[in-house]
Tab-separated table of C-alpha atoms in Angstrom:
chain	number	residue	atom	x	y	z
P	118	MET	CA	12.117	12.390	-16.095
P	119	LEU	CA	9.105	10.135	-16.545
P	120	ASP	CA	10.564	8.504	-19.645
P	121	ASP	CA	13.735	7.746	-17.749
P	122	LEU	CA	11.722	6.262	-14.887
P	123	LEU	CA	9.669	4.100	-17.233
P	124	ALA	CA	12.790	2.893	-19.015
P	125	ARG	CA	14.372	1.952	-15.686
P	126	PHE	CA	11.109	0.282	-14.647
P	127	GLY	CA	11.286	-1.780	-17.817
P	128	LYS	CA	14.724	-2.974	-16.717
P	129	ARG	CA	13.226	-3.990	-13.379
P	130	ASP	CA	14.843	-1.176	-11.411
P	131	ARG	CA	13.219	-1.391	-7.996
P	132	LEU	CA	13.810	2.274	-7.141
P	133	ALA	CA	12.011	3.224	-10.353
P	134	LEU	CA	9.091	1.026	-9.314
P	135	ALA	CA	9.046	2.737	-5.907
P	136	ARG	CA	9.021	6.197	-7.493
P	137	LEU	CA	6.327	5.305	-10.005
P	138	LEU	CA	4.144	4.037	-7.159
P	139	THR	CA	4.625	7.390	-5.440
P	140	LEU	CA	3.622	9.277	-8.573
P	141	VAL	CA	0.508	7.127	-8.948
P	142	ALA	CA	-0.378	7.546	-5.268
P	143	ARG	CA	-0.275	11.298	-5.812
P	144	GLY	CA	-2.306	11.054	-8.988
P	145	GLU	CA	0.501	12.326	-11.230
P	146	HIS	CA	1.182	11.176	-14.812
P	147	LEU	CA	-1.562	8.558	-14.555
P	148	ASP	CA	-2.374	8.467	-18.260
P	149	ALA	CA	1.243	8.293	-19.396
P	150	ILE	CA	1.945	5.467	-16.965
P	151	ARG	CA	-1.190	3.619	-18.086
P	152	LEU	CA	-0.176	3.880	-21.719
P	153	ALA	CA	3.374	2.694	-21.006
P	154	LEU	CA	2.058	-0.276	-19.049
P	155	ALA	CA	-0.423	-1.166	-21.751
P	156	ALA	CA	2.362	-1.228	-24.333
P	157	ALA	CA	4.571	-3.355	-22.080
P	158	ASP	CA	1.654	-5.690	-21.286
P	159	SER	CA	0.833	-6.438	-24.869
P	160	ALA	CA	4.509	-7.104	-25.586
P	161	ALA	CA	4.904	-9.507	-22.677
P	162	SER	CA	1.455	-11.172	-22.663
P	163	ARG	CA	2.127	-12.542	-19.223
P	164	PRO	CA	-0.900	-13.885	-17.360
P	165	ALA	CA	-2.099	-11.370	-14.788
P	166	PRO	CA	-1.021	-12.359	-11.255
P	167	PRO	CA	-3.747	-13.123	-8.734
P	168	VAL	CA	-4.723	-10.091	-6.684
P	169	VAL	CA	-5.933	-11.055	-3.226
P	170	ALA	CA	-7.509	-8.510	-0.902
P	171	LEU	CA	-7.672	-8.981	2.850
P	172	THR	CA	-10.255	-6.960	4.683
P	173	GLY	CA	-11.932	-6.815	8.069
P	174	ASN	CA	-12.191	-4.776	11.213
P	175	ALA	CA	-9.283	-2.989	12.860
P	176	GLY	CA	-7.357	-5.348	15.084
P	177	VAL	CA	-8.575	-8.530	13.441
P	178	GLY	CA	-5.052	-9.320	12.236
P	179	LYS	CA	-4.939	-8.266	8.592
P	180	SER	CA	-1.302	-7.116	8.599
P	181	THR	CA	-0.208	-10.172	10.511
P	182	LEU	CA	-1.999	-12.552	8.170
P	183	VAL	CA	-0.762	-10.721	5.079
P	184	GLY	CA	2.744	-11.094	6.488
P	185	LYS	CA	2.307	-14.803	7.189
P	186	LEU	CA	0.765	-15.390	3.798
P	187	ALA	CA	3.633	-13.540	2.148
P	188	GLU	CA	6.156	-15.703	3.998
P	189	TYR	CA	4.253	-18.840	3.061
P	190	LEU	CA	4.222	-17.850	-0.613
P	191	ARG	CA	7.927	-16.947	-0.548
P	192	GLY	CA	8.477	-20.455	0.834
P	193	GLN	CA	6.667	-21.752	-2.251
P	194	GLY	CA	9.021	-19.761	-4.450
P	195	GLN	CA	6.465	-17.151	-5.477
P	196	SER	CA	7.380	-13.470	-5.479
P	197	VAL	CA	4.949	-11.293	-3.554
P	198	ALA	CA	4.042	-7.625	-3.556
P	199	VAL	CA	2.020	-6.172	-0.698
P	200	LEU	CA	0.021	-2.948	-0.785
P	201	ALA	CA	-0.876	-2.116	2.805
P	202	CYS	CA	-3.368	0.669	3.401
P	203	ASP	CA	-3.685	2.613	6.639
P	204	PRO	CA	-5.989	5.546	7.260
P	205	GLN	CA	-5.069	9.121	6.476
P	206	SER	CA	-6.429	11.869	8.688
P	207	PRO	CA	-9.170	13.826	6.940
P	208	LEU	CA	-8.197	16.838	9.050
P	209	THR	CA	-4.463	17.075	8.576
P	210	GLY	CA	-3.746	14.739	5.663
P	211	GLY	CA	-1.224	13.017	7.894
P	212	ALA	CA	-0.924	9.285	8.388
P	213	LEU	CA	0.911	6.839	10.580
P	214	LEU	CA	1.624	3.832	8.418
P	215	GLY	CA	2.460	0.981	10.730
P	216	ASP	CA	1.638	-2.148	8.784
P	217	ARG	CA	5.299	-3.039	8.326
P	218	VAL	CA	5.565	-3.656	12.064
P	219	ARG	CA	3.675	-6.903	11.616
P	220	MET	CA	5.163	-7.961	8.325
P	221	PRO	CA	8.246	-10.053	7.749
P	222	SER	CA	11.526	-8.169	7.616
P	223	ARG	CA	13.488	-9.762	4.788
P	224	PRO	CA	15.886	-7.065	3.616
P	225	ASP	CA	17.869	-9.418	1.386
P	226	ASP	CA	14.821	-10.941	-0.251
P	227	LEU	CA	14.065	-9.128	-3.495
P	228	GLY	CA	11.061	-11.390	-4.036
P	229	LEU	CA	9.086	-9.476	-1.425
P	230	TYR	CA	7.961	-5.897	-1.878
P	231	ILE	CA	5.949	-4.060	0.746
P	232	ARG	CA	4.466	-0.619	0.185
P	233	SER	CA	2.502	1.316	2.815
P	234	LEU	CA	-0.272	3.526	1.516
P	235	ALA	CA	-2.414	6.186	3.115
P	236	ALA	CA	-6.106	5.831	2.352
P	237	VAL	CA	-8.199	8.982	2.360
P	238	SER	CA	-11.232	8.509	4.554
P	239	GLY	CA	-14.424	7.891	2.686
P	240	ASN	CA	-12.492	6.302	-0.129
P	241	GLN	CA	-13.716	2.777	0.496
P	242	ALA	CA	-10.842	1.600	2.670
P	243	VAL	CA	-8.156	1.578	0.006
P	244	ALA	CA	-5.824	4.266	-1.255
P	245	GLU	CA	-6.576	6.119	-4.465
P	246	HIS	CA	-5.426	4.718	-7.782
P	247	VAL	CA	-4.671	1.330	-6.223
P	248	GLU	CA	-5.786	-0.324	-9.457
P	249	LEU	CA	-2.896	1.304	-11.319
P	250	MET	CA	-0.447	0.426	-8.555
P	251	ILE	CA	-1.540	-3.191	-8.890
P	252	ARG	CA	-0.824	-3.012	-12.607
P	253	LEU	CA	2.622	-1.557	-11.934
P	254	LEU	CA	3.449	-4.390	-9.560
P	255	ALA	CA	2.100	-6.934	-12.039
P	256	GLY	CA	4.130	-5.320	-14.796
P	257	PHE	CA	7.230	-5.529	-12.630
P	258	GLY	CA	6.693	-9.293	-12.534
P	259	PHE	CA	5.413	-10.155	-9.071
P	260	ASP	CA	3.646	-13.530	-8.960
P	261	VAL	CA	1.068	-12.609	-6.334
P	262	ILE	CA	-0.282	-9.254	-5.182
P	263	LEU	CA	-1.735	-8.917	-1.695
P	264	LEU	CA	-3.868	-5.894	-0.903
P	265	GLU	CA	-4.567	-5.008	2.703
P	266	THR	CA	-7.414	-2.582	3.326
P	267	VAL	CA	-7.552	-0.157	6.230
P	268	GLY	CA	-9.303	-1.510	9.262
P	269	ALA	CA	-12.713	-0.900	7.873
P	270	GLY	CA	-15.712	-2.933	8.696
P	271	GLN	CA	-19.042	-2.549	7.120
P	272	GLY	CA	-19.852	-1.558	3.624
P	273	ASP	CA	-16.401	-1.009	2.238
P	274	THR	CA	-16.833	-2.990	-0.888
P	275	ALA	CA	-14.512	-1.302	-3.382
P	276	VAL	CA	-12.010	-4.124	-2.978
P	277	ARG	CA	-14.381	-6.340	-4.930
P	278	GLU	CA	-13.544	-4.444	-8.106
P	279	LEU	CA	-9.822	-4.384	-7.413
P	280	ALA	CA	-9.163	-7.944	-6.382
P	281	ASP	CA	-9.678	-11.375	-7.894
P	282	VAL	CA	-10.334	-12.870	-4.484
P	283	VAL	CA	-11.563	-11.079	-1.371
P	284	VAL	CA	-10.732	-12.610	1.998
P	285	LEU	CA	-12.771	-11.353	4.943
P	286	LEU	CA	-11.209	-11.738	8.381
P	287	VAL	CA	-13.294	-12.117	11.502
P	288	GLN	CA	-12.181	-13.054	14.983
P	289	PRO	CA	-13.737	-14.875	17.922
P	290	GLU	CA	-16.050	-12.994	20.266
P	291	THR	CA	-17.001	-10.146	17.977
P	292	GLY	CA	-20.636	-9.254	17.862
P	293	ASP	CA	-23.607	-11.521	17.402
P	294	GLU	CA	-25.036	-12.916	14.203
P	295	LEU	CA	-26.898	-9.699	13.495
P	296	GLN	CA	-23.590	-7.909	12.965
P	297	TRP	CA	-23.092	-10.121	9.961
P	298	GLU	CA	-26.493	-9.368	8.589
P	299	LYS	CA	-25.574	-5.694	8.631
P	300	ALA	CA	-22.240	-6.070	6.977
P	301	GLY	CA	-21.987	-5.486	3.281
P	302	LEU	CA	-18.687	-7.263	3.438
P	303	LEU	CA	-20.032	-10.761	3.669
P	304	GLU	CA	-21.604	-10.192	0.282
P	305	VAL	CA	-18.288	-9.458	-1.362
P	306	ALA	CA	-16.161	-12.044	0.415
P	307	ASP	CA	-14.989	-15.157	-1.405
P	308	VAL	CA	-13.322	-16.640	1.647
P	309	VAL	CA	-14.069	-15.954	5.291
P	310	VAL	CA	-11.202	-16.511	7.716
P	311	VAL	CA	-11.875	-16.900	11.405
P	312	HIS	CA	-8.540	-15.494	12.463
P	313	LYS	CA	-6.836	-15.910	15.855
P	314	ALA	CA	-8.177	-19.450	15.788
P	315	ASP	CA	-5.965	-20.310	18.731
P	316	LEU	CA	-8.273	-18.213	20.929
P	317	ALA	CA	-11.338	-19.567	22.669
P	318	GLY	CA	-14.581	-19.167	20.764
P	319	ALA	CA	-13.113	-19.646	17.297
P	320	GLU	CA	-15.154	-22.769	16.605
P	321	ARG	CA	-18.349	-21.070	17.704
P	322	MET	CA	-17.529	-18.116	15.470
P	323	GLU	CA	-16.936	-20.440	12.565
P	324	SER	CA	-20.240	-22.199	13.061
P	325	GLN	CA	-22.064	-18.875	13.353
P	326	VAL	CA	-20.632	-17.677	10.051
P	327	ARG	CA	-21.385	-21.011	8.408
P	328	GLU	CA	-24.942	-20.964	9.659
P	329	LEU	CA	-25.444	-17.478	8.321
P	330	LEU	CA	-24.132	-18.543	4.941
P	331	THR	CA	-26.669	-21.356	4.716
P	332	LEU	CA	-29.534	-18.857	4.724
P	333	PRO	CA	-31.349	-18.639	1.420
P	334	GLY	CA	-29.738	-16.356	-1.129
P	335	CYS	CA	-26.193	-16.779	0.130
P	336	ARG	CA	-23.387	-17.729	-2.183
P	337	GLU	CA	-21.135	-20.594	-1.365
P	338	ILE	CA	-18.222	-19.188	0.576
P	339	THR	CA	-15.324	-21.075	2.068
P	340	VAL	CA	-14.986	-20.589	5.802
P	341	LEU	CA	-11.824	-21.604	7.584
P	342	ARG	CA	-9.977	-21.087	10.813
P	343	VAL	CA	-6.456	-19.693	10.687
P	344	SER	CA	-3.989	-18.986	13.458
P	345	SER	CA	-1.074	-16.772	12.524
P	346	THR	CA	0.407	-17.210	15.990
P	347	LYS	CA	0.504	-20.965	15.613
P	348	GLN	CA	1.109	-20.897	11.857
P	349	GLN	CA	-1.970	-23.021	11.282
P	350	GLY	CA	-4.213	-22.988	8.263
P	351	LEU	CA	-2.042	-20.966	5.875
P	352	ALA	CA	-1.669	-23.689	3.246
P	353	GLU	CA	-5.403	-24.387	3.460
P	354	LEU	CA	-6.137	-20.676	3.081
P	355	TRP	CA	-3.980	-20.347	-0.025
P	356	ALA	CA	-5.596	-23.451	-1.524
P	357	ALA	CA	-9.036	-21.975	-0.830
P	358	ILE	CA	-7.996	-18.690	-2.455
P	359	LEU	CA	-6.787	-20.451	-5.578
P	360	ALA	CA	-9.947	-22.541	-5.706
P	361	CYS	CA	-12.194	-19.481	-5.836
P	362	PRO	CA	-14.254	-19.231	-8.978
P	363	ARG	CA	-13.143	-15.603	-9.181
P	364	HIS	CA	-9.735	-16.894	-9.933
P	365	ASP	CA	-11.008	-19.003	-12.797
P	366	ALA	CA	-8.502	-18.446	-15.579
P	367	ARG	CA	-11.273	-17.365	-17.964
P	368	VAL	CA	-12.489	-14.710	-15.542
P	369	GLY	CA	-8.923	-13.519	-15.177
P	370	ASP	CA	-8.450	-13.473	-18.927
P	371	ALA	CA	-11.684	-11.609	-19.452
P	372	ARG	CA	-10.651	-9.021	-16.892
P	373	ALA	CA	-7.237	-8.718	-18.494
P	374	LEU	CA	-8.847	-8.280	-21.901
P	375	LEU	CA	-11.176	-5.615	-20.569
P	376	ARG	CA	-8.273	-3.805	-18.979
P	377	ARG	CA	-6.331	-3.922	-22.231
P	378	ALA	CA	-9.348	-2.814	-24.226
P	379	GLN	CA	-9.684	0.120	-21.884
P	380	GLN	CA	-6.106	1.090	-22.670
P	381	VAL	CA	-6.688	0.792	-26.383
P	382	LEU	CA	-9.777	2.941	-26.103
P	383	ALA	CA	-7.890	5.529	-24.067
P	384	GLU	CA	-5.188	5.651	-26.726
P	385	ARG	CA	-7.706	6.051	-29.532
P	386	PHE	CA	-9.507	8.783	-27.683
P	387	ALA	CA	-6.198	10.498	-27.027
P	388	ASP	CA	-5.648	10.574	-30.800
P	389	ARG	CA	-9.075	12.053	-31.337
P	390	VAL	CA	-8.979	14.588	-28.574
P	391	GLN	CA	-10.220	17.283	-30.948
P	392	ARG	CA	-13.463	15.468	-31.468
P	393	VAL	CA	-13.817	14.038	-27.956
P	394	GLY	CA	-13.451	17.451	-26.349
P	395	PRO	CA	-16.815	18.826	-27.495
P	396	VAL	CA	-18.620	15.725	-26.215
P	397	VAL	CA	-16.955	16.149	-22.822
P	398	ASP	CA	-17.928	19.821	-22.794
P	399	ARG	CA	-21.564	19.076	-23.534
P	400	TRP	CA	-21.564	16.420	-20.828
P	401	LYS	CA	-20.104	18.914	-18.359
P	402	ARG	CA	-22.836	21.403	-19.299
P	403	HIS	CA	-25.393	18.655	-18.619
P	404	GLU	CA	-26.584	18.748	-22.215
P	405	LEU	CA	-25.806	15.040	-22.350
P	406	ASP	CA	-26.151	12.397	-19.687
P	407	GLU	CA	-23.570	9.624	-19.329
P	408	ALA	CA	-25.429	7.196	-21.546
P	409	GLN	CA	-25.831	9.716	-24.354
P	410	ALA	CA	-22.201	10.738	-24.053
P	411	ALA	CA	-21.147	7.095	-24.185
P	412	ASP	CA	-23.170	6.626	-27.374
P	413	GLU	CA	-21.538	9.643	-28.983
P	414	LEU	CA	-18.090	8.440	-27.989
P	415	LEU	CA	-18.819	5.036	-29.512
P	416	GLN	CA	-19.894	6.718	-32.718
P	417	LEU	CA	-16.615	8.624	-32.761
P	418	LEU	CA	-14.680	5.410	-32.382
P	419	ILE	CA	-16.522	3.541	-35.091
P	420	ARG	CA	-16.132	6.311	-37.612
R	216	MET	CA	-9.322	22.342	13.547
R	217	VAL	CA	-7.878	23.940	10.457
R	218	LYS	CA	-7.104	21.898	7.428
R	219	CYS	CA	-3.493	22.938	7.199
R	220	VAL	CA	-2.058	20.922	4.377
R	221	GLU	CA	-4.537	21.400	1.619
R	222	ASN	CA	-3.036	20.992	-1.839
R	223	GLN	CA	0.253	20.008	-0.312
R	224	ILE	CA	1.871	16.694	-1.094
R	225	PRO	CA	2.683	14.926	2.146
R	226	LEU	CA	6.332	14.114	2.758
R	227	ARG	CA	7.017	10.442	3.402
R	228	ILE	CA	9.308	9.810	6.352
R	229	VAL	CA	10.528	6.480	7.707
R	230	LEU	CA	11.125	6.566	11.453
R	231	ALA	CA	13.347	3.724	12.570
R	232	LYS	CA	14.545	2.085	15.723
R	233	VAL	CA	17.764	0.246	14.950
R	234	GLY	CA	19.591	-2.485	16.787
R	235	LEU	CA	18.714	-3.721	20.263
R	236	ASP	CA	17.488	-0.342	21.518
R	237	GLY	CA	13.982	-0.923	22.830
R	238	HIS	CA	13.154	2.615	23.971
R	239	ASP	CA	10.409	3.585	21.580
R	240	ARG	CA	8.503	6.237	23.473
R	241	GLY	CA	10.394	9.078	21.817
R	242	VAL	CA	9.926	7.755	18.318
R	243	LYS	CA	6.225	7.231	18.975
R	244	VAL	CA	5.792	10.799	20.203
R	245	VAL	CA	7.583	12.108	17.115
R	246	SER	CA	5.522	9.788	14.872
R	247	ARG	CA	2.322	11.159	16.238
R	248	ALA	CA	3.450	14.788	16.030
R	249	LEU	CA	4.530	14.385	12.407
R	250	ARG	CA	1.299	12.591	11.516
R	251	ASP	CA	-0.697	15.426	13.048
R	252	ALA	CA	1.407	17.895	11.066
R	253	GLY	CA	0.325	16.192	7.839
R	254	PHE	CA	3.291	13.936	7.147
R	255	HIS	CA	3.066	10.314	6.089
R	256	VAL	CA	5.045	8.456	8.705
R	257	ILE	CA	6.166	4.890	8.062
R	258	TYR	CA	7.132	3.130	11.265
R	259	PRO	CA	8.489	-0.415	10.831
R	260	GLY	CA	8.848	-1.197	14.531
R	261	LEU	CA	11.624	-2.083	16.960
R	262	TRP	CA	14.902	-3.930	16.439
R	263	GLN	CA	15.467	-3.148	12.779
R	264	SER	CA	18.759	-4.062	11.179
R	265	PRO	CA	20.497	-1.381	9.086
R	266	GLU	CA	19.769	-3.548	6.040
R	267	ALA	CA	16.059	-3.647	6.861
R	268	VAL	CA	15.945	0.124	7.338
R	269	VAL	CA	17.534	0.739	3.958
R	270	ARG	CA	15.157	-1.731	2.303
R	271	THR	CA	12.191	0.056	3.878
R	272	VAL	CA	13.431	3.485	2.751
R	273	ALA	CA	13.948	2.174	-0.792
R	274	ASP	CA	10.654	0.330	-1.196
R	275	GLU	CA	8.618	3.059	0.474
R	276	ASP	CA	10.289	5.754	-1.653
R	277	ALA	CA	10.777	7.862	1.471
R	278	ASP	CA	11.929	11.468	1.366
R	279	TRP	CA	13.413	11.320	4.849
R	280	LEU	CA	14.767	8.764	7.307
R	281	GLY	CA	14.666	9.535	11.001
R	282	ILE	CA	16.783	7.244	13.171
R	283	SER	CA	16.034	7.117	16.877
R	284	LEU	CA	18.881	5.881	19.056
R	285	LEU	CA	19.054	5.903	22.826
R	286	SER	CA	21.496	3.071	23.259
R	287	GLY	CA	24.826	4.770	22.584
R	288	THR	CA	25.360	2.853	19.362
R	289	HIS	CA	24.917	5.842	17.073
R	290	MET	CA	28.577	6.082	16.015
R	291	THR	CA	28.422	2.449	14.886
R	292	LEU	CA	24.979	2.268	13.337
R	293	VAL	CA	24.486	5.687	11.745
R	294	PRO	CA	27.651	5.547	9.589
R	295	ARG	CA	26.660	2.072	8.411
R	296	ILE	CA	23.165	3.169	7.458
R	297	VAL	CA	24.418	6.304	5.690
R	298	GLU	CA	26.959	4.228	3.786
R	299	MET	CA	24.321	1.648	2.821
R	300	LEU	CA	21.916	4.348	1.668
R	301	ARG	CA	24.639	5.681	-0.650
R	302	ALA	CA	25.427	2.227	-1.963
R	303	ALA	CA	21.724	1.683	-2.674
R	304	GLY	CA	21.489	4.885	-4.715
R	305	LEU	CA	19.499	6.670	-2.032
R	306	ASP	CA	21.711	9.732	-1.487
R	307	HIS	CA	18.716	11.967	-2.019
R	308	VAL	CA	17.081	10.728	1.194
R	309	GLY	CA	17.617	13.161	4.055
R	310	VAL	CA	18.791	11.569	7.312
R	311	LEU	CA	17.819	12.833	10.764
R	312	VAL	CA	19.031	11.427	14.069
R	313	GLY	CA	17.177	11.737	17.348
R	314	GLY	CA	17.676	10.481	20.874
R	315	ILE	CA	20.557	10.498	23.322
R	316	ILE	CA	23.548	11.764	21.351
R	317	PRO	CA	26.514	13.315	23.248
R	318	GLU	CA	27.272	16.812	22.029
R	319	THR	CA	30.758	15.818	20.951
R	320	ASP	CA	29.330	13.294	18.522
R	321	VAL	CA	26.920	15.695	16.832
R	322	PRO	CA	29.527	17.334	14.531
R	323	LYS	CA	30.784	13.874	13.562
R	324	LEU	CA	27.293	12.792	12.546
R	325	LEU	CA	26.706	15.987	10.601
R	326	GLU	CA	29.982	15.437	8.805
R	327	LEU	CA	28.786	12.005	7.757
R	328	GLY	CA	25.900	13.642	5.985
R	329	VAL	CA	23.230	13.616	8.675
R	330	ALA	CA	21.057	16.671	8.102
R	331	ARG	CA	20.274	17.389	11.734
R	332	VAL	CA	20.472	15.830	15.198
R	333	PHE	CA	17.570	16.394	17.571
R	334	GLY	CA	18.242	15.813	21.258
R	335	PRO	CA	15.925	15.297	24.231
R	336	GLY	CA	13.498	18.126	24.866
R	337	THR	CA	13.403	19.287	21.252
R	338	PRO	CA	10.042	20.980	20.682
R	339	MET	CA	8.051	19.091	18.054
R	340	ALA	CA	7.557	22.340	16.159
R	341	GLU	CA	11.309	22.506	15.599
R	342	ILE	CA	11.349	19.129	13.836
R	343	ILE	CA	8.238	19.952	11.849
R	344	ASP	CA	9.568	23.353	10.766
R	345	PHE	CA	12.888	21.809	9.772
R	346	LEU	CA	11.189	19.205	7.573
R	347	ARG	CA	8.838	21.726	6.014
R	348	ALA	CA	11.696	24.117	5.295
R	349	HIS	CA	13.783	21.425	3.624
R	350	GLY	CA	10.932	19.571	1.951
R	351	SER	CA	11.798	16.775	-0.395
R	352	ARG	CA	15.079	16.378	-2.202
R	353	THR	CA	13.460	13.460	-3.966
R	354	HIS	CA	10.727	15.310	-5.748
R	355	ALA	CA	12.257	18.728	-6.103
């Protein structure tokens, strides 16, 4: 069944993509899918598409802005895939995934793909295995991948590892400057958007964020005002995203290389499972710590 | 509260309001009940076209589609959606209809391939039990 799915995926069958995303979301066949993607990647040698994460508090307008950004990019002729995370109940495992409500409905447009994902609480505001879903969407050929986190606020910083560019949304009249000192998010953001810029207080919010960013030790971060309601600032936002040093082609290449290398290593280890097994067992019995285990694994590879 | 769905893969169900029908209280009540029963509910909002519903079901890889109709347009819209699902290769997706459906129309909808029609006053447990009993035809 999986082989059939992967073959259909290779022929750009959208239903196969949808099913593979489901399998990944459930944590099934992860290694097989990784290996298949790695093989396809090295055959195609396409540059990895930019992965842009949008994060911020609940109600700040993430879904809306993702939708507007997707429409803007479609207008520029770029195909877009959206992974939209909403929270899953830790008690029942249930989830109400409503991000599509605020996203463009373009049933005839095959250049837009939207997938709603349930994020387990405590999992850093994104669904599990999102990294592999991103690779699936990239492998399918989407030009841009937008990742919307659940409405999390402070400290959810896992997106940094998943995305090339992290956009933090804030809105007017939310908290004082101290709120920003608390947030771990400002440290991972590449671009800060003062969203709902058509509302009163947006300029003050912008100046507050700017002032905070001038404190010693802060990185240079672009701050801009965007209004989804009035369709203002979208082009500027996309330009700012592309201008981020994170999206430097060399950084992208290095990440792509590391990802590939990881695949190669996984394949080699799979071949040597007989010899890797004992190392894993000793690590599980706490006879080795991670560093020692890593050294042993390296030795195995070199030999 | 008891963790009732441990080790169980949540079913994905798209709940849709189609056409100009703006009465969304029912679908919201059902959405919440299914969420609390451990389902993953995808709700794309009001005024969906049949095309948009089918696109959502396809891209979300849903196991079930629940269509809520209170506008009397069910004999126009449901056959179109069922037909479009077939054309899109989505025969495996189970279709439920809820809302104001005259009794005489129920057999017609079932004949089209609708799995079940739930009318006003249906206890939530009935819907939940039905879905649990039938599970997923997608991932059987």
